[in-house]
Coordinates of C-alpha atoms and ligand atoms in Angstrom, one line a residue:
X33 CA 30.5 10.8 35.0
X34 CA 28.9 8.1 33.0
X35 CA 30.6 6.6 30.2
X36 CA 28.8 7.8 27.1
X37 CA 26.3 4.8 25.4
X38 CA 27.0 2.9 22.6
X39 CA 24.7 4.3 19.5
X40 CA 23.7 3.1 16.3
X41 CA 25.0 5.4 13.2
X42 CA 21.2 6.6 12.6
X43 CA 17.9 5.3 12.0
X44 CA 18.5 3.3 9.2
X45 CA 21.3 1.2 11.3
X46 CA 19.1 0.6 13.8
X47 CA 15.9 -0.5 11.6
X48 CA 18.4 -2.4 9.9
X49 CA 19.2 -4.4 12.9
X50 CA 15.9 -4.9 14.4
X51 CA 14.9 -6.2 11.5
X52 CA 18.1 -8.4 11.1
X53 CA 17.0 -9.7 14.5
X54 CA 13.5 -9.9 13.5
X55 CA 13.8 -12.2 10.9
X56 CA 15.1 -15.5 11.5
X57 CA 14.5 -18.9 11.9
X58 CA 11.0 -18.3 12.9
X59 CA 9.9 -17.0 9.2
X60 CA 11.6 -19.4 7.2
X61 CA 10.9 -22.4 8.7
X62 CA 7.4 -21.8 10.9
X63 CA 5.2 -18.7 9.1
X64 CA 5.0 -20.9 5.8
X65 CA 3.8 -24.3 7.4
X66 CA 1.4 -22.1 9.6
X67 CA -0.1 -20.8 6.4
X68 CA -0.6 -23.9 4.6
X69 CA -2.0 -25.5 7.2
X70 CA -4.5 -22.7 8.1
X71 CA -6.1 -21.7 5.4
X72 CA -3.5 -20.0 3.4
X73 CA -4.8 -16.5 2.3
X74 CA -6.8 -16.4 5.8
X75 CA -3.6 -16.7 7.8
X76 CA -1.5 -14.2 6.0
X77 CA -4.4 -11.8 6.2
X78 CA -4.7 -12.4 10.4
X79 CA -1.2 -12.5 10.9
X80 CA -1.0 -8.7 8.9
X81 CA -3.8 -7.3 10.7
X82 CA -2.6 -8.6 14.0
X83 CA 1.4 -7.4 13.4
X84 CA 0.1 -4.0 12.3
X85 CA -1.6 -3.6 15.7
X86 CA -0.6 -5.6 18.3
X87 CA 3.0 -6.1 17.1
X88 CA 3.3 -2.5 16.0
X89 CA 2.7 -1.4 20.1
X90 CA 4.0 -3.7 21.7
X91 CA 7.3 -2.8 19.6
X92 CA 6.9 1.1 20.0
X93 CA 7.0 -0.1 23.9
X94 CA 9.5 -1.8 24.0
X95 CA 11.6 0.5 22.0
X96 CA 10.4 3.4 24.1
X97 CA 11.1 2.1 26.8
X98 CA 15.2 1.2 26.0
X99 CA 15.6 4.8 24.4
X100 CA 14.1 6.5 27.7
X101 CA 16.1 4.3 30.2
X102 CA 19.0 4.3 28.2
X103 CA 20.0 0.6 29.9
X104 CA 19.5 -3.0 28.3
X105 CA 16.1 -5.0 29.8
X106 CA 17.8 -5.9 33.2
X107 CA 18.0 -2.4 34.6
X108 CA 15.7 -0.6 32.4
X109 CA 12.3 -1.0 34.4
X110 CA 14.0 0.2 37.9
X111 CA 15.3 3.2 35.5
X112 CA 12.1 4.1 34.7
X113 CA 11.4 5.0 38.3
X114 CA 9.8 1.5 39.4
X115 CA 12.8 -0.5 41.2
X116 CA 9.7 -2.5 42.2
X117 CA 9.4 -4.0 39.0
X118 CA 12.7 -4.7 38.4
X119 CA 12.2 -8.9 38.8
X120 CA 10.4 -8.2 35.3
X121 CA 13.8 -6.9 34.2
X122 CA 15.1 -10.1 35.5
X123 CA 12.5 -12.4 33.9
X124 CA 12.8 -10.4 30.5
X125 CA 16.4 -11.7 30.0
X126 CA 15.5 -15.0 31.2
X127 CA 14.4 -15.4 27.9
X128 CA 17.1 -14.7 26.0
X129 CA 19.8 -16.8 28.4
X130 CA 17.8 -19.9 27.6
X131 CA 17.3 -18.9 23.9
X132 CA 20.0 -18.2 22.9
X133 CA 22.3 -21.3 24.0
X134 CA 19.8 -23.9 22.1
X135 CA 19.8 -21.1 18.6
X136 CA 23.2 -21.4 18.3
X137 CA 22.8 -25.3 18.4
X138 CA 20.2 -25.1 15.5
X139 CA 23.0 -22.3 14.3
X140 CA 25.2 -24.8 14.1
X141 CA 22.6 -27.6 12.1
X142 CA 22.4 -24.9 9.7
X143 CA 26.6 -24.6 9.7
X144 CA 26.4 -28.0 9.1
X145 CA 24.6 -27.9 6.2
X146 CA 25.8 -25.2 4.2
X147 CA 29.1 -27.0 4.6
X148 CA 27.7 -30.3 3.0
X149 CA 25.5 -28.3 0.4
X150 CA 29.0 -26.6 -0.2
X151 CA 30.6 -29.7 -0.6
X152 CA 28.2 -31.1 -3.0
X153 CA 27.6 -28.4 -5.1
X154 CA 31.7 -28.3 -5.6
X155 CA 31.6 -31.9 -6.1
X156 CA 33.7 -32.9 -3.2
X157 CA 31.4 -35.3 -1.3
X158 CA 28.1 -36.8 -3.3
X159 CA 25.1 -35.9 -1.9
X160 CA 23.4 -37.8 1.0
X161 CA 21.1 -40.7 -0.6
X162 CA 18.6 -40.5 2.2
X163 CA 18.2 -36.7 3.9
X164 CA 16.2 -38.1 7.1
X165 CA 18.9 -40.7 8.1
X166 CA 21.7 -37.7 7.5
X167 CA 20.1 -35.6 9.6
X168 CA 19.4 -38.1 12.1
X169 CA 23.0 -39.3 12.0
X170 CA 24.4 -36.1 12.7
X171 CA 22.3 -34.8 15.6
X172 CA 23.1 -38.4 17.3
X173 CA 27.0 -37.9 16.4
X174 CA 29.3 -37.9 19.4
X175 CA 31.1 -34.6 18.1
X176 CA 29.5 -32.8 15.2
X177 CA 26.7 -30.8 16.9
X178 CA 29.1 -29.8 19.2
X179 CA 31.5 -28.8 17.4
X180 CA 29.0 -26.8 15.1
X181 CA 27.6 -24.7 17.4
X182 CA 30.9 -23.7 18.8
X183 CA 31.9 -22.6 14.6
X184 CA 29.0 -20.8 15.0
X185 CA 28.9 -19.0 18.1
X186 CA 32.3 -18.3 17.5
X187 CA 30.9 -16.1 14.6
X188 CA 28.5 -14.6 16.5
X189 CA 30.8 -13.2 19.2
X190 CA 33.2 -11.9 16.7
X191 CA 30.4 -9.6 15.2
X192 CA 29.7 -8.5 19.6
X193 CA 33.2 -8.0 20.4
X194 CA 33.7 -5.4 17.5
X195 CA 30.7 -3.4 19.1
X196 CA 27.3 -2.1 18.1
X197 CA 28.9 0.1 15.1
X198 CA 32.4 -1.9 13.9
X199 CA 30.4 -5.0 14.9
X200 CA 26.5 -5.3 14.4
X201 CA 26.0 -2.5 12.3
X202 CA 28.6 -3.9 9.8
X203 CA 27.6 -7.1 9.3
X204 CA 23.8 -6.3 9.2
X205 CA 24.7 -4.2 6.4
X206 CA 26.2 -7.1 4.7
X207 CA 23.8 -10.0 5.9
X208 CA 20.6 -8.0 5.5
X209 CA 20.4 -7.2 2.2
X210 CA 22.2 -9.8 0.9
X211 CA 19.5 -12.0 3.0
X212 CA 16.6 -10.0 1.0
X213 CA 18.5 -10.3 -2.7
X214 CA 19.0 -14.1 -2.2
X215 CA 15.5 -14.5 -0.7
X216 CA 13.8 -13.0 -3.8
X217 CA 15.9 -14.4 -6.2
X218 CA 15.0 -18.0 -4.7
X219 CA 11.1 -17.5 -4.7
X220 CA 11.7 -16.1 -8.8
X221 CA 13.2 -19.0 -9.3
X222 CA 10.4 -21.4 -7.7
X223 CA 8.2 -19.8 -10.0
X224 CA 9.3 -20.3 -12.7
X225 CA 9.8 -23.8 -11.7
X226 CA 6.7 -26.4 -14.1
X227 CA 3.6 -26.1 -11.8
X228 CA 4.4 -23.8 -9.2
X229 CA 1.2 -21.9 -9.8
X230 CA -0.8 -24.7 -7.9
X231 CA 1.8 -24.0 -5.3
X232 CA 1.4 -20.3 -5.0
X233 CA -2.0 -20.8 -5.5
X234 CA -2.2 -23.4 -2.8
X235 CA -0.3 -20.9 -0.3
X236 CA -2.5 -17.5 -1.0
X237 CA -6.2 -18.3 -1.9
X238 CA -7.9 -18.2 1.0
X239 CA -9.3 -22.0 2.2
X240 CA -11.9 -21.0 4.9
X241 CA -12.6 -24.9 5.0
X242 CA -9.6 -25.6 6.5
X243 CA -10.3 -23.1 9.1
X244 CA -12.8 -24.9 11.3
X245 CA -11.1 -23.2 14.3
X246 CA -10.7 -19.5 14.1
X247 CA -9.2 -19.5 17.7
X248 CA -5.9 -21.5 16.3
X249 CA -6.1 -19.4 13.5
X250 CA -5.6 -16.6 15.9
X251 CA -3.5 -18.0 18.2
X252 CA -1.1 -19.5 15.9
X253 CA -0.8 -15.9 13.9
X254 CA -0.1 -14.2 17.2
X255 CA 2.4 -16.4 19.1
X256 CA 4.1 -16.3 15.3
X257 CA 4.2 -12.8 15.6
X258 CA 5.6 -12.6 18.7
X259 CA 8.6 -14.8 18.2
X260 CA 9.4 -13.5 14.8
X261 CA 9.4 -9.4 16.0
X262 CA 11.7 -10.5 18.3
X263 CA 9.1 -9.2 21.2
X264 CA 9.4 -9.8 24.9
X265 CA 13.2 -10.9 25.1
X266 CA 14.5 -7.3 26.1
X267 CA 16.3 -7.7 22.4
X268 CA 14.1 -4.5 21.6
X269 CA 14.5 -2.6 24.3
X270 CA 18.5 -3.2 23.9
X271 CA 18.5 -2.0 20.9
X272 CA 16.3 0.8 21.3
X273 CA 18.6 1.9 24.2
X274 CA 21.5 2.9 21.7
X275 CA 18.0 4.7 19.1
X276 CA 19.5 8.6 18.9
X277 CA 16.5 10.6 20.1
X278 CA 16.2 12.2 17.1
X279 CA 15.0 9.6 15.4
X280 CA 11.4 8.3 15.2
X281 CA 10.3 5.3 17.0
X282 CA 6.5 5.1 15.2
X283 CA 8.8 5.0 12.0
X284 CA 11.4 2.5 13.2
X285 CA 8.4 0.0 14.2
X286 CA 6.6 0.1 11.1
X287 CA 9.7 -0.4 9.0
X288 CA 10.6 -3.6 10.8
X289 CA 7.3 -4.5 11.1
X290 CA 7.0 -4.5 7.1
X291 CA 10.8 -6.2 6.5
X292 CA 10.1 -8.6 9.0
X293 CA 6.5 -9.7 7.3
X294 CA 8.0 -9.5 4.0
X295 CA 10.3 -11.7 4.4
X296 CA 8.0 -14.3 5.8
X297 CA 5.5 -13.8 3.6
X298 CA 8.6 -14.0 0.7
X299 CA 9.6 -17.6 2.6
X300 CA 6.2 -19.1 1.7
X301 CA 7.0 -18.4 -2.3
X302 CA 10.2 -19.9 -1.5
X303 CA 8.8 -23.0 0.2
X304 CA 5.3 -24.3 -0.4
X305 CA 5.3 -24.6 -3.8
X306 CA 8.7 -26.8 -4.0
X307 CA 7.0 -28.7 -0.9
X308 CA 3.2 -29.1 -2.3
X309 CA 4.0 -29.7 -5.9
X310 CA 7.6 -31.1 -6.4
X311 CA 7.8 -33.3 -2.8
X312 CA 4.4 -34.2 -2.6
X313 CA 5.3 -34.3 1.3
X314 CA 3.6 -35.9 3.8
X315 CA -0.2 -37.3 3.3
X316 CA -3.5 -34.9 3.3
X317 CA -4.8 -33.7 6.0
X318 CA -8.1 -31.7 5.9
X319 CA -7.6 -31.6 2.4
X320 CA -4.3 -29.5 3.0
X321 CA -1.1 -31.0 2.9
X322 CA 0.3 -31.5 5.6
X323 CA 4.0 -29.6 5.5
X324 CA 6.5 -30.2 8.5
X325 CA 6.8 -27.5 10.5
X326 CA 10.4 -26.6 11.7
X327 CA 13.7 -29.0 11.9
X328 CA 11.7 -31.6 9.7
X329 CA 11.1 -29.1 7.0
X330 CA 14.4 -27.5 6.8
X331 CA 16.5 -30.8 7.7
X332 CA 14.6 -33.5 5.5
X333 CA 11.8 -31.9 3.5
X334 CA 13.7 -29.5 1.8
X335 CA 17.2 -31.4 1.2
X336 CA 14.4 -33.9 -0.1
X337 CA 13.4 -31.8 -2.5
X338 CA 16.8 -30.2 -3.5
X339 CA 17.9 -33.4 -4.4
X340 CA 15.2 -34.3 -6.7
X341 CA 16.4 -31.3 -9.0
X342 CA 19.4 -33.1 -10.2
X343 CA 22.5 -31.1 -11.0
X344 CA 21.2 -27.8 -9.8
X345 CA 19.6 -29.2 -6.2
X346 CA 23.4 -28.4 -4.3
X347 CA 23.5 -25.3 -5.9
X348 CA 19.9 -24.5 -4.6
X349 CA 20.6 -26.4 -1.4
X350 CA 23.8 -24.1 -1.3
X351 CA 22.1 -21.0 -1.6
X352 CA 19.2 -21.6 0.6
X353 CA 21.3 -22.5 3.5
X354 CA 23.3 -19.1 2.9
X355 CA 20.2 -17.1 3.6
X356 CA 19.0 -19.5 6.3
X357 CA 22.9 -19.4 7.7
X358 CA 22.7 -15.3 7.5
X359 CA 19.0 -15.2 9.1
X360 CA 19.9 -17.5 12.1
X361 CA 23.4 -15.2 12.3
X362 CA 22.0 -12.0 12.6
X363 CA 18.8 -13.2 15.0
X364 CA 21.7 -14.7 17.3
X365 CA 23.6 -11.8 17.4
X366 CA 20.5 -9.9 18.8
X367 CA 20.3 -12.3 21.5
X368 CA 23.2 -12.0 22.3
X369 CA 23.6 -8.2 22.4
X370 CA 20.6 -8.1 24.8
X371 CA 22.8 -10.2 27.1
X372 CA 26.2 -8.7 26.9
X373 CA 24.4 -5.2 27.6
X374 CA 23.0 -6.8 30.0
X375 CA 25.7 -7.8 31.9
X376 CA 27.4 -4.8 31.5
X377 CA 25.0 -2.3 32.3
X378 CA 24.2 -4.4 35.8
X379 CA 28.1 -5.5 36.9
X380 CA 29.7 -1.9 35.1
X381 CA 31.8 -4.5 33.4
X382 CA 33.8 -3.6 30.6
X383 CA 32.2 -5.2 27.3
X384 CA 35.0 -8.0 26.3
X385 CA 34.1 -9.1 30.2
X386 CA 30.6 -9.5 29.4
X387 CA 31.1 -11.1 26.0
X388 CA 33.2 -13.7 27.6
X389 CA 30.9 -14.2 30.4
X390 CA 28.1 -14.9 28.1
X391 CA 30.3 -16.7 25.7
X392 CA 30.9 -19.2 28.5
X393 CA 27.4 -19.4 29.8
X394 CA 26.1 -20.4 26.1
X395 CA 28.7 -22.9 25.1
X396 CA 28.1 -24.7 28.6
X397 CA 24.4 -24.8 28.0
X398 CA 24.2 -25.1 24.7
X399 CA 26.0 -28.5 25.1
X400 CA 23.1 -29.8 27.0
X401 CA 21.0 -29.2 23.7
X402 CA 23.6 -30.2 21.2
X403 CA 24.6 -33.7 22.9
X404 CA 21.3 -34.0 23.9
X405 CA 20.4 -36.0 21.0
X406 CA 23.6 -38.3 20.7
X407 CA 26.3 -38.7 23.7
X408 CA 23.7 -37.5 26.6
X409 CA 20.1 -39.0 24.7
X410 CA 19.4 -40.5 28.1
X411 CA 19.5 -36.6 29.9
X412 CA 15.7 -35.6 29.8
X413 CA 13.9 -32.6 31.4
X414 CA 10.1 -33.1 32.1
X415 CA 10.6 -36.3 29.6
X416 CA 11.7 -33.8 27.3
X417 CA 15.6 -33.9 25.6
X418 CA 17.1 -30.5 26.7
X419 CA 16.5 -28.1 23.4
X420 CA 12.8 -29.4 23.1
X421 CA 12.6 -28.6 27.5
X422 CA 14.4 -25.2 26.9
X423 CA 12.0 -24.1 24.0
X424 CA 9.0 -25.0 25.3
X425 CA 9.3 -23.7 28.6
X426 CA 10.4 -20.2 26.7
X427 CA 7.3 -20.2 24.3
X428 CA 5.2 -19.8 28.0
X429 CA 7.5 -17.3 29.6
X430 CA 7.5 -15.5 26.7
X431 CA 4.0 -14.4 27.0
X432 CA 4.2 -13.7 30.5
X433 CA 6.5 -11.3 30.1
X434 CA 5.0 -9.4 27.4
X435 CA 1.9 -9.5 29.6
X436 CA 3.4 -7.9 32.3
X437 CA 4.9 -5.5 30.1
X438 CA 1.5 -4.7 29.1
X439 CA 0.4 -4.3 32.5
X440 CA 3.5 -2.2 33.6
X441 CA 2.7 0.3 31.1
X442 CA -0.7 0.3 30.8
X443 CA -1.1 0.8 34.7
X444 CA 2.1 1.3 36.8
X445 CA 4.2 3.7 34.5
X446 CA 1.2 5.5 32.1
X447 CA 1.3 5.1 28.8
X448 CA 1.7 8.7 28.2
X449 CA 5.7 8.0 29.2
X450 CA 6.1 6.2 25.9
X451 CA 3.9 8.2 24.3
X452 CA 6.1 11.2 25.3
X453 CA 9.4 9.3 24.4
X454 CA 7.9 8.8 20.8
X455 CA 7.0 12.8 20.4
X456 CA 10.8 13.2 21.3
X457 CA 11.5 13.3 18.3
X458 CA 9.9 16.1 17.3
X459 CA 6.8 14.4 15.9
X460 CA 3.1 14.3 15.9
X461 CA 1.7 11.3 17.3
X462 CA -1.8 10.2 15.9
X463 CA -2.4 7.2 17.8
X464 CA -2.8 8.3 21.4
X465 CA -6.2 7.1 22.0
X466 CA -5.5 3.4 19.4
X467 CA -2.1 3.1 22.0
X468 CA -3.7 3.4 25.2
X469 CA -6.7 1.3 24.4
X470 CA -4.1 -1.6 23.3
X471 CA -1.6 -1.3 26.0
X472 CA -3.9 -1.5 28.7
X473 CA -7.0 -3.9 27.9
X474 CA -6.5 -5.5 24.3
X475 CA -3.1 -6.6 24.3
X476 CA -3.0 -7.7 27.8
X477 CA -6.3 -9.8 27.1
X478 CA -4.7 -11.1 23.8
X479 CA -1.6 -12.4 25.3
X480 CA -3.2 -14.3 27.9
X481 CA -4.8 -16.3 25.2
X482 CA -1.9 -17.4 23.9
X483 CA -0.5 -17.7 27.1
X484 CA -3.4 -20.3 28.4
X485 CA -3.1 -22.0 25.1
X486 CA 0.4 -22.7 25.3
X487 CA -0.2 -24.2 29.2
X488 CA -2.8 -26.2 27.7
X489 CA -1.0 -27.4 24.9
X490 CA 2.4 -28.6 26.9
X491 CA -0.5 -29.9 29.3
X492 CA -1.8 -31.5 26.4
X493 CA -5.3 -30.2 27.4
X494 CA -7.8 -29.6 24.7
X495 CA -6.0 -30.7 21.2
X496 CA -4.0 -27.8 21.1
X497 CA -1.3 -28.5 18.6
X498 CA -0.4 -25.5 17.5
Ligands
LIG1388 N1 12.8 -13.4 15.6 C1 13.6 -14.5 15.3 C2 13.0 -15.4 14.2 O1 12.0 -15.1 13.6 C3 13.9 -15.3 16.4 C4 14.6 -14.8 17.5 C5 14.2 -15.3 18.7 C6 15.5 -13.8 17.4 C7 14.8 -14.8 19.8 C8 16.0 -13.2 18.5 C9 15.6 -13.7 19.7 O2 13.4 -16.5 14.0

C-alpha cells in the first residue's frame, strides 16, 4: 500500500505558502526598479493585466496538475499517463537545483546584513561609512559569504525537516503575516517621510514617454511575473500535490495571485520614493531616474539611504532586512520542498534522506556562487562568475519549461484534465473556453517571446537589457 501523502491543514495553509513562495526576492528588489524605469503607472497596469491572465493559468496548471498526480514535478508528468514526457519532469527541477544553491547565497547577503543593521541599531559596531566598499568587501571575504549561506540554509532545512505541517505551514504562518505587517508599516512610514509625494507620484502616474518600447514593457512585466509566481520550477506543482481535493484551485490561484502582486506593488511605496527623492541615485536617464535594479539596490542604494536618516536609518535598515530576511526564507524553503519531494517521490526515500541529500548538493554548489566573488574570483563560466552563470542560464530554461508545459497541456494531455481537476471540487468553472484559448495558443506564443528575448539579450543581440 502507498504511504499516505503529506497535506497541508486546508486551503488557507496552502495559499499561505504559495504565496510565501511567491513573494520574495524578485518583488522587493526587481518589480519596483522595473516600474520606474518603464513608465511607472504603465507597468503596474501591464504587469496586472498580464498576472490576472497568463499568470492566473499557468498557476491553475501547474497546481492541477500536482493535485491530480499526487507526486512533486519529477514524476508528475509520467503520472499523468505520458511517461514520454517525463524528461520535462526532469527539466522542471532543473530549475530549482540550480536556483536554489545561488538563493541561499544571496540568503545569506541578506543574513549578513540584518546582522550588521542589528548591530548598529543596538549600537555595537558604527555603521559602515561607505555602503558600496562594505558590500564589496564582504562578497570578496575569504569566509563570510560562506559562512552565511550555510546560517541560512541551515534555517531553511530546519523549517523541511519538521515537514509540510510542523514545518512549512508553521513558519509561513509566522513569516507571512508578519512579512505583510512590516511591509505596510514601512511604505506608511515612507510617506509620511518630507516629499515623498513626488516619490509616489514618480512611481504611479503613468509616463508613456518613457515607454518608447512597448515590447520591453511587455517583456519585462511578463518574465517578472513569471519569476515572482514562482511558475515553471515544479514549486507549484509540489505544493499543489499535498492541495486536499476539496479545496478550490481557481480560488487558491487568484489569492496568491493578489498577495503576491500586493506585495510588490506594496515594495515600490517602500522603495522609490526613499530612492528618487531622499538618494537622488544614479543620474537621469530618459528623464526617469535611473534606480539599480537588484544586489545594487538592496546592498548599496538602500543602506545609502538608511544612513542618511541619522539615528533612525539602523532601525529602518533593521527592519527592512527582517522582511527581506523572511521573504528570501520562505521563497527558499519552497525551493527546497520541490526538491526534497522530489527526491523522495523518485528514490522512495524516507524524507530526512532526501533533505540531507539536497542539503549536501546546495552547500557544495552554492560555494561555487559564494566564493565566486572572493577566494575563487578567477572561476568563470561562459566569462561569467558562477551565481551570474547559474542565473542567467535559469532565466532561459525557465521559459522553456513553461512552454512545454503549455504545449503538454494544451495538446498532449487536453486541457479538459485540468479543467476536470478544478471542478473536483465541487465547483462551477466559468472559464473553459478563456483556459483553453490560453493554454494552447496565447501563452505558448507569449513565452516564446520572452524566451527569444532572453537568448537575445545573453547574446547581446538587439539592446535587449531588460
Ligand atoms: N518567487 C520568488 C521571488 O519573487 C523567487 C523564487 C524563485 C521563489 C524560485 C522560489 C523559487 O523572489
Amino acid at each position: 500500500m502507498k504511504k499516505t501523502r503529506a497535506s497541508w491543514s486546508g486551503s488557507v495553509a496552502f495559499v499561505l505558502a504559495a504565496a510565501a513562495s511567491a513573494i520574495g526576492l524578485g518583488n522587493l528588489w526587481r518589480f519596483p526598479y522595473l516600474a520606474a524605469r518603464y513608465g511607472g503607472g504603465i507597468f503596474i497596469a501591464v504587469y496586472l493585466a498580464l498576472s490576472l491572465t497568463l499568470g492566473f493559468v499557468l498557476l491553475v496548471t501547474e497546481i492541477a496538475i500536482g493535485r491530480y498526480a499526487r507526486q512533486s514535478q519529477l514524476t508528475a508528468f509520467g503520472e499523468l499517463g505520458h511517461p514520454k514526457w517525463n524528461f520535462l519532469g526532469v527539466l522542471a527541477t532543473l530549475v530549482p537545483l540550480f536556483i536554489l544553491p545561488y538563493y541561499n547565497v544571496i540568503g545569506g547577503w541578506v543574513v549578513r546584513y540584518f546582522a550588521a543593521y542589528a548591530g548598529t541599531a543596538f549600537a555595537v559596531i558604527a555603521p559602515a561609512a561607505d555602503p558600496k566598499a562594505f558590500f564589496d568587501a564582504f562578497v570578496a571575504a575569504p569566509w563570510a559569504p560562506f559562512v552565511a549561506m550555510c546560517v541560512f540554509t541551515a534555517a531553511v532545512l530546519v523549517v523541511i525537516v519538521l515537514g509540510v505541517k510542523n514545518g512549512i505551514e508553521k513558519a509561513n504562518l509566522v513569516l507571512v503575516p508578519a512579512l505583510l505587517a512590516m511591509a505596510v508599516a514601512l511604505s506608511v512610514y515612507v510617506a509620511t517621510l518630507p516629499g515623498a509625494g513626488a516619490g509616489i507620484r514618480y512611481y504611479l502616474v503613468p509616463d508613456f514617454s518613457s515607454c518608447d518600447n512597448v515590447g520591453k514593457v511587455v517583456l519585462g512585466a511578463m518574465g517578472q511575473m513569471f519569476y515572482s509566481l514562482s511558475l515553471a520550477m515544479g514549486i507549484m506543482i509540489t505544493y499543489g500535490s499535498y492541495m486536499r481535493r476539496r479545496d478550490s484551485v481557481p480560488k487558491a490561484a487568484v489569492r496568491i495571485v493578489a498577495a503576491d502582486t500586493f506585495v510588490a506593488v506594496l515594495s515600490g511605496f517602500m522603495i522609490i520614493p526613499v530612492v528618487v527623492v531622499f538618494a537622488s541615485a544614479g543620474a537621469a536617464e530618459g528623464g526617469r531616474v535611473a534606480i539599480d535594479a537588484g544586489p545594487g539596490l538592496m546592498f548599496e542604494t538602500l543602506p545609502k539611504v538608511f544612513l542618511s536618516l541619522g539615528a533612525a536609518g539602523p532601525w529602518i535598515g533593521l527592519f527592512f532586512f527582517t522582511l527581506v530576511l523572511f521573504a528570501a526564507l520562505t521563497s527558499a524553503i519552497s525551493m527546497t520542498e520541490a526538491l526534497v519531494a522530489a527526491v523522495c517521490d523518485f528514490f522512495k526515500t524516507s524524507r530526512g534522506k532526501s533533505v540531507a541529500v539536497i542539503g549536501v548538493w546546495s552547500v557544495a554548489v552554492g560555494a561555487l556562487s559564494a566564493f565566486g566573488y572572493g577566494r575563487w574570483s578567477s572561476l568563470k563560466f561562459f566569462g561569467l562568475p558562477p551565481l551570474d552563470f547559474f542565473d542567467t542560464s535559469m532565466n532561459i530554461l525557465t521559459p522553456i519549461v513553461a512552454a512545454l508545459i503549455c504545449v503538454f497541456v494544451g495538446w498532449i494531455l487536453s486541457p479538459k484534465r485540468i479543467l476536470a481537476e478544478c471542478q473536483r471540487s465541487g465547483e462551477r468553472v466559468g472559464f473553459r473556453l478563456f483556459y483553453v484559448i490560453m493554454v494552447r495558443f496565447v501563452a505558448p506564443i507569449l513565452i516564446g517571446a520572452i524566451l527569444v528575448s532572453e537568448v537575445c539579450r545573453c547574446l547581446g543581440i538587439g539592446g535587449w537589457t531588460i
